[in-house]
Short mmCIF file of C-alpha atoms in Angstrom, two decimals:
data_model
loop_
_atom_site.label_atom_id
_atom_site.label_comp_id
_atom_site.label_asym_id
_atom_site.label_seq_id
_atom_site.Cartn_x
_atom_site.Cartn_y
_atom_site.Cartn_z
CA ASN A 1 18.77 -28.61 5.09
CA ARG A 2 15.35 -28.19 3.59
CA LEU A 3 13.86 -25.76 1.09
CA LEU A 4 10.17 -25.06 1.60
CA GLN A 5 8.46 -23.58 -1.45
CA GLY A 6 4.91 -22.44 -1.14
CA ASP A 7 2.91 -19.88 -2.97
CA VAL A 8 2.32 -16.47 -1.50
CA GLY A 9 0.01 -16.82 1.50
CA SER A 10 0.12 -20.62 1.69
CA GLY A 11 1.17 -20.62 5.35
CA LYS A 12 4.96 -21.07 5.33
CA THR A 13 5.30 -18.94 8.47
CA ILE A 14 3.14 -21.35 10.47
CA VAL A 15 5.29 -24.26 9.33
CA ALA A 16 8.40 -22.34 10.42
CA PHE A 17 6.85 -21.53 13.80
CA MET A 18 5.88 -25.14 14.48
CA SER A 19 9.36 -26.31 13.52
CA MET A 20 10.79 -23.76 15.97
CA LEU A 21 8.55 -25.08 18.74
CA LEU A 22 9.95 -28.57 18.11
CA ALA A 23 13.45 -27.18 18.49
CA LEU A 24 12.50 -25.41 21.74
CA ASP A 25 10.89 -28.59 23.11
CA ASN A 26 14.22 -30.33 22.64
CA GLY A 27 16.12 -27.64 24.52
CA PHE A 28 17.46 -25.71 21.53
CA GLN A 29 17.15 -22.10 20.39
CA ALA A 30 15.83 -21.02 16.99
CA CYS A 31 16.34 -18.01 14.77
CA LEU A 32 14.53 -16.57 11.75
CA MET A 33 16.39 -14.40 9.26
CA ALA A 34 14.55 -12.15 6.80
CA PRO A 35 16.00 -9.89 4.09
CA THR A 36 14.49 -6.55 5.16
CA GLU A 37 13.57 -4.76 8.37
CA ILE A 38 9.94 -4.39 7.30
CA LEU A 39 9.72 -8.14 6.86
CA ALA A 40 11.63 -8.99 10.03
CA ASN A 41 9.30 -6.71 12.01
CA GLN A 42 6.31 -8.33 10.47
CA HIS A 43 7.51 -11.82 11.41
CA PHE A 44 8.24 -10.54 14.89
CA ILE A 45 4.73 -9.18 15.32
CA GLY A 46 3.14 -12.28 13.81
CA LEU A 47 5.13 -14.81 15.83
CA SER A 48 4.81 -12.85 19.08
CA GLU A 49 1.05 -12.95 18.56
CA LEU A 50 1.15 -16.74 18.07
CA ALA A 51 3.49 -17.25 21.02
CA LYS A 52 1.95 -14.92 23.58
CA THR A 53 0.07 -17.65 25.45
CA LEU A 54 3.02 -20.06 25.25
CA ASP A 55 5.45 -18.20 27.51
CA ILE A 56 8.22 -18.03 24.90
CA ASN A 57 10.89 -15.37 24.88
CA ILE A 58 11.12 -13.81 21.40
CA ARG A 59 13.31 -10.84 20.46
CA ILE A 60 14.12 -8.97 17.26
CA LEU A 61 17.56 -7.79 16.14
CA THR A 62 18.00 -5.48 13.13
CA GLY A 63 20.36 -2.73 12.04
CA SER A 64 18.31 -0.16 13.92
CA THR A 65 18.24 -2.01 17.27
CA LYS A 66 19.69 0.27 19.97
CA ILE A 67 23.03 -0.66 21.54
CA ALA A 68 21.55 -1.11 25.02
CA GLN A 69 18.96 -3.51 23.59
CA ARG A 70 21.68 -5.36 21.69
CA ARG A 71 23.64 -6.01 24.87
CA ILE A 72 20.61 -7.56 26.52
CA ILE A 73 19.92 -9.69 23.44
CA HIS A 74 23.55 -10.90 23.19
CA GLU A 75 23.63 -11.78 26.87
CA LYS A 76 20.30 -13.63 26.87
CA LEU A 77 21.24 -15.53 23.72
CA GLU A 78 24.43 -16.78 25.32
CA ASN A 79 22.83 -17.84 28.58
CA GLY A 80 19.96 -19.48 26.72
CA THR A 81 17.04 -17.52 28.18
CA LEU A 82 16.26 -16.03 24.77
CA GLN A 83 14.59 -18.80 22.80
CA ILE A 84 13.70 -17.31 19.43
CA LEU A 85 15.59 -14.51 17.74
CA ILE A 86 14.19 -12.86 14.62
CA GLY A 87 16.23 -10.47 12.54
CA THR A 88 17.88 -9.29 9.36
CA HIS A 89 21.50 -9.84 8.23
CA ALA A 90 22.34 -8.48 11.68
CA LEU A 91 22.00 -12.08 12.92
CA LEU A 92 25.11 -13.03 10.94
CA GLU A 93 27.43 -10.69 12.89
CA ASP A 94 30.16 -12.45 14.84
CA LYS A 95 28.94 -10.82 18.07
CA VAL A 96 25.70 -12.77 17.87
CA LYS A 97 26.43 -16.02 19.73
CA PHE A 98 23.85 -18.63 20.64
CA LYS A 99 24.02 -20.98 23.60
CA ASN A 100 22.53 -23.79 21.61
CA LEU A 101 21.12 -23.02 18.15
CA GLY A 102 19.09 -25.93 16.83
CA LEU A 103 17.10 -24.45 13.94
CA ALA A 104 17.79 -21.56 11.60
CA VAL A 105 14.95 -20.44 9.33
CA ILE A 106 15.77 -18.24 6.35
CA ASP A 107 12.93 -16.41 4.65
CA GLU A 108 12.98 -15.30 1.02
CA GLN A 109 16.08 -17.33 0.44
CA HIS A 110 16.97 -15.87 -2.98
CA ARG A 111 18.07 -12.67 -1.27
CA PHE A 112 20.80 -14.46 0.69
CA GLY A 113 24.02 -15.91 -0.67
CA VAL A 114 25.48 -19.34 0.06
CA GLU A 115 28.19 -17.80 2.23
CA GLN A 116 25.62 -16.02 4.33
CA ARG A 117 23.83 -19.31 4.88
CA SER A 118 27.05 -21.03 5.89
CA LYS A 119 27.68 -18.33 8.50
CA LEU A 120 24.58 -19.56 10.26
CA TRP A 121 25.92 -23.12 10.34
CA LYS A 122 28.95 -21.91 12.27
CA LYS A 123 26.77 -20.39 15.00
CA ASN A 124 26.74 -23.74 16.77
CA THR A 125 29.28 -26.49 17.41
CA ILE A 126 26.91 -28.94 15.73
CA PRO A 127 25.47 -27.14 12.68
CA PRO A 128 21.77 -26.30 13.22
CA HIS A 129 18.99 -27.60 11.03
CA VAL A 130 18.31 -25.04 8.30
CA LEU A 131 14.86 -24.39 6.86
CA VAL A 132 14.89 -22.13 3.83
CA MET A 133 11.56 -20.65 2.71
CA THR A 134 10.65 -18.98 -0.53
CA ALA A 135 7.49 -17.78 -2.22
CA THR A 136 9.25 -17.31 -5.54
CA PRO A 137 8.68 -20.74 -6.99
CA ILE A 138 11.70 -22.11 -8.75
CA PRO A 139 10.82 -24.45 -11.62
CA ARG A 140 11.27 -28.01 -10.33
CA THR A 141 13.92 -28.75 -12.96
CA LEU A 142 16.01 -25.78 -11.82
CA ALA A 143 15.47 -26.36 -8.11
CA MET A 144 17.14 -29.74 -8.29
CA SER A 145 20.25 -28.31 -9.90
CA LEU A 146 20.43 -25.05 -7.94
CA TYR A 147 19.72 -26.44 -4.51
CA GLY A 148 21.22 -29.89 -4.75
CA ASP A 149 22.24 -29.59 -1.11
CA LEU A 150 18.66 -29.04 0.05
CA ASP A 151 15.73 -31.40 0.41
CA ILE A 152 12.68 -29.82 -1.17
CA SER A 153 9.13 -29.56 0.17
CA VAL A 154 6.26 -27.89 -1.62
CA ILE A 155 3.02 -26.50 -0.22
CA ASP A 156 0.85 -26.62 -3.30
CA GLU A 157 -2.47 -25.37 -1.97
CA LEU A 158 -3.79 -22.29 -0.22
CA PRO A 159 -5.64 -22.26 3.11
CA PRO A 160 -9.40 -22.86 2.70
CA GLY A 161 -11.59 -19.82 2.17
CA ARG A 162 -9.14 -17.89 0.00
CA LYS A 163 -10.69 -16.76 -3.24
CA PRO A 164 -8.33 -16.79 -6.23
CA ILE A 165 -7.22 -13.28 -7.18
CA GLN A 166 -8.75 -11.98 -10.41
CA THR A 167 -6.09 -10.53 -12.67
CA VAL A 168 -6.80 -8.26 -15.63
CA HIS A 169 -4.63 -6.37 -18.09
CA ARG A 170 -5.65 -2.78 -18.90
CA PHE A 171 -4.07 -0.12 -21.12
CA ASP A 172 -3.33 3.42 -19.94
CA SER A 173 -6.23 4.63 -22.07
CA ASN A 174 -8.70 2.82 -19.75
CA ARG A 175 -7.43 4.64 -16.69
CA LEU A 176 -10.71 6.46 -15.96
CA LYS A 177 -12.61 3.19 -15.73
CA VAL A 178 -9.94 1.72 -13.48
CA TRP A 179 -10.07 4.76 -11.18
CA LYS A 180 -13.85 4.45 -10.97
CA PHE A 181 -13.40 0.82 -9.93
CA LEU A 182 -10.99 1.96 -7.21
CA ARG A 183 -13.50 4.46 -5.86
CA ASP A 184 -16.11 1.70 -5.69
CA GLU A 185 -13.75 -0.59 -3.81
CA ILE A 186 -12.76 2.15 -1.36
CA ALA A 187 -16.45 2.87 -0.80
CA LEU A 188 -16.75 -0.79 0.27
CA GLY A 189 -14.03 -0.15 2.84
CA ARG A 190 -11.20 -1.85 0.97
CA GLN A 191 -7.60 -0.69 0.59
CA ILE A 192 -5.45 -0.45 -2.50
CA TYR A 193 -1.80 -0.75 -3.53
CA ILE A 194 -0.46 1.15 -6.53
CA VAL A 195 3.06 0.06 -7.42
CA TYR A 196 5.54 1.85 -9.67
CA PRO A 197 8.54 0.15 -11.25
CA LEU A 198 12.04 0.64 -10.02
CA ILE A 199 14.69 1.03 -12.68
CA GLN A 200 18.17 0.29 -11.44
CA GLU A 201 20.04 2.60 -13.84
CA SER A 202 18.29 5.78 -12.93
CA GLU A 203 17.11 6.38 -9.42
CA LYS A 204 16.17 9.94 -10.27
CA MET A 205 13.93 8.92 -13.11
CA ASP A 206 12.30 6.17 -11.09
CA TYR A 207 11.74 8.48 -8.16
CA LYS A 208 10.15 10.99 -10.50
CA ASP A 209 7.80 8.28 -11.84
CA LEU A 210 6.67 7.57 -8.32
CA MET A 211 6.31 11.25 -7.40
CA ASP A 212 4.41 12.11 -10.60
CA GLY A 213 2.16 9.17 -9.96
CA TYR A 214 1.65 10.18 -6.36
CA GLU A 215 0.72 13.72 -7.36
CA SER A 216 -1.78 12.68 -10.02
CA ILE A 217 -3.34 10.13 -7.67
CA SER A 218 -3.59 12.81 -4.97
CA ARG A 219 -5.47 14.99 -7.45
CA ASP A 220 -7.82 12.16 -8.43
CA PHE A 221 -8.34 10.96 -4.86
CA PRO A 222 -8.38 14.23 -2.89
CA LEU A 223 -8.40 14.70 0.87
CA PRO A 224 -10.38 14.60 3.13
CA GLN A 225 -12.36 11.84 1.45
CA TYR A 226 -9.29 9.75 0.59
CA SER A 227 -6.01 9.35 2.37
CA ILE A 228 -2.81 8.15 0.69
CA SER A 229 0.40 6.56 2.00
CA ILE A 230 3.70 6.55 0.14
CA LEU A 231 6.59 4.11 0.44
CA HIS A 232 9.93 4.01 -1.39
CA GLY A 233 13.52 2.96 -0.87
CA LYS A 234 14.89 6.41 -0.13
CA MET A 235 12.79 6.89 3.00
CA LYS A 236 14.27 6.43 6.46
CA PRO A 237 13.35 3.09 8.07
CA ALA A 238 11.30 4.85 10.76
CA ASP A 239 9.25 6.71 8.12
CA LYS A 240 8.72 3.48 6.18
CA ASP A 241 7.45 1.74 9.28
CA ALA A 242 5.17 4.65 10.13
CA GLU A 243 3.62 4.67 6.64
CA MET A 244 3.26 0.88 6.65
CA LYS A 245 1.64 1.05 10.06
CA ARG A 246 -0.86 3.72 8.98
CA PHE A 247 -1.81 1.58 6.03
CA SER A 248 -2.13 -1.68 7.96
CA GLU A 249 -4.25 0.05 10.61
CA GLY A 250 -6.57 1.21 7.85
CA LYS A 251 -5.89 4.93 8.29
CA THR A 252 -4.99 5.34 4.63
CA ASN A 253 -6.96 3.95 1.67
CA ILE A 254 -4.19 3.84 -0.92
CA MET A 255 -0.54 2.86 -0.65
CA VAL A 256 1.59 4.27 -3.47
CA ALA A 257 4.88 2.41 -3.50
CA THR A 258 7.88 1.14 -5.40
CA THR A 259 8.80 -2.55 -5.26
CA VAL A 260 9.89 -2.10 -1.61
CA ILE A 261 6.45 -3.52 -0.97
CA GLU A 262 7.15 -6.75 -2.81
CA VAL A 263 7.99 -9.15 -0.02
CA GLY A 264 5.91 -10.28 2.89
CA VAL A 265 3.73 -7.28 3.58
CA ASN A 266 0.48 -8.52 5.07
CA VAL A 267 -2.64 -6.35 5.09
CA PRO A 268 -5.70 -8.62 4.82
CA ASN A 269 -8.02 -5.67 4.10
CA ALA A 270 -6.13 -4.66 0.94
CA SER A 271 -7.99 -6.11 -2.01
CA VAL A 272 -6.69 -4.32 -5.11
CA MET A 273 -3.15 -4.27 -6.48
CA ILE A 274 -2.48 -1.96 -9.40
CA ILE A 275 0.87 -2.40 -11.12
CA GLU A 276 1.85 0.60 -13.22
CA SER A 277 4.05 0.03 -16.32
CA ALA A 278 3.64 -3.67 -15.65
CA GLU A 279 5.67 -4.45 -18.77
CA ARG A 280 8.80 -3.34 -16.92
CA PHE A 281 8.48 -6.09 -14.32
CA GLY A 282 9.62 -9.70 -14.55
CA LEU A 283 7.13 -12.51 -14.06
CA SER A 284 8.25 -13.59 -10.63
CA GLN A 285 8.14 -9.97 -9.47
CA LEU A 286 4.61 -9.53 -10.81
CA HIS A 287 3.59 -12.71 -9.06
CA GLN A 288 5.16 -11.58 -5.77
CA LEU A 289 3.44 -8.20 -5.97
CA ARG A 290 0.10 -9.78 -6.73
CA GLY A 291 0.53 -11.89 -3.60
CA ARG A 292 0.19 -8.76 -1.44
CA VAL A 293 -3.58 -8.93 -1.98
CA GLY A 294 -5.94 -11.85 -1.54
CA ARG A 295 -4.98 -12.34 2.09
CA GLY A 296 -8.46 -11.82 3.49
CA ALA A 297 -11.87 -13.30 2.78
CA GLU A 298 -12.84 -10.68 0.16
CA GLN A 299 -12.48 -11.13 -3.59
CA SER A 300 -9.20 -9.47 -4.61
CA TYR A 301 -8.08 -7.99 -7.90
CA CYS A 302 -4.78 -7.33 -9.59
CA ILE A 303 -4.78 -4.82 -12.46
CA LEU A 304 -1.77 -4.71 -14.78
CA MET A 305 -1.52 -1.28 -16.43
CA THR A 306 0.65 -1.01 -19.54
CA SER A 307 1.11 1.25 -22.52
CA HIS A 308 -0.04 0.01 -25.96
CA LYS A 309 3.54 -0.60 -27.13
CA LEU A 310 4.43 -4.07 -25.87
CA SER A 311 7.18 -6.46 -26.93
CA SER A 312 6.12 -10.04 -27.59
CA ASP A 313 7.77 -11.19 -24.33
CA SER A 314 5.83 -8.54 -22.41
CA LYS A 315 2.61 -9.71 -24.03
CA THR A 316 3.36 -13.29 -23.00
CA ARG A 317 4.05 -12.14 -19.44
CA MET A 318 0.74 -10.25 -19.21
CA GLU A 319 -1.18 -13.19 -20.67
CA THR A 320 0.44 -15.65 -18.26
CA MET A 321 -0.42 -13.46 -15.27
CA VAL A 322 -4.05 -13.13 -16.38
CA GLN A 323 -4.41 -16.85 -17.02
CA THR A 324 -2.91 -18.41 -13.91
CA ASN A 325 -2.37 -17.89 -10.20
CA ASP A 326 -0.09 -20.90 -9.92
CA GLY A 327 3.43 -19.77 -9.07
CA PHE A 328 5.00 -22.94 -10.44
CA GLU A 329 3.34 -22.52 -13.82
CA ILE A 330 4.51 -18.90 -13.88
CA ALA A 331 8.04 -19.99 -13.02
CA GLU A 332 8.06 -22.44 -15.92
CA VAL A 333 6.99 -19.70 -18.37
CA ASP A 334 9.64 -17.42 -16.87
CA LEU A 335 12.26 -20.10 -17.47
CA LYS A 336 11.19 -20.37 -21.11
CA LEU A 337 11.32 -16.60 -21.63
CA ARG A 338 14.58 -15.90 -19.86
CA GLY A 339 16.48 -19.16 -20.21
CA PRO A 340 18.07 -20.85 -17.22
CA GLY A 341 20.75 -18.20 -16.62
CA ASP A 342 24.27 -19.10 -15.62
CA LEU A 343 23.94 -22.24 -13.50
CA MET A 344 27.53 -22.18 -12.35
CA GLY A 345 27.33 -18.49 -11.40
#
């Protein structure tokens, strides 16, 4: 049981893939479980690309996999011809039986409970090795107490050639300047994320925030010169995928989204992340969102937009984000601001 922590974009997926290859070499199967369909699909595309010259059989299983496809997957898993299975919680269903599961990789571990992890152990007579990956750095002090059952590895550097993301904090009153900066970046062929907060209590209000934002951005960045994608939790999975695809293929310049975008979306050409009402986000969320840019060779920017009224905690959060790109440092500040939470919970 090992927890691999590495900052956004440090190459955890490659480590997972190489570990899987070791399992396959020894005659075992491997699986990779991710918290959302968007992320599972992305892993599937990424790993298939890496594996295409290696003659490895990889399949994906999510809630929206058709029944006919499922039957084939179940059958091939049990007779061992399917070597790597990628999927969402769907992997935990009792119907999913492996011939010989040797390695289970869990991505974005904090979204899965302990019981869900233990379900994976029961998928084999001998429990498989489990590699848990997260980009939300847990302060080292907390990691030891929270994951006492896991060995911990840390990737503490980024691949060469990545430029650190420049983060700035701007008030709503500077919006015109920020929009001009966006136009300049789009003129250079870059793409942009604009993220709106998601407030649990009121879906209507949050949806309205996003829609108002989308409308005003559409006015400021009119067709045909600019093209805008939109992504939020209420959309059907197929629509989400279609919008994501348009954006990653470069057909749209701007992606207006809620925090659905937070985990694992990989568009190397996107170089600006604007976070609206940034004061409403927690530090680890801000850090995750910022990690959606800076995945290519270009200089990337993250702009935190807030109103002038900020609590002292919010100020500290903005300052921390502007000062450092180090997830572990951010996690330590987060721990100070929020306290350790209920350890026994």
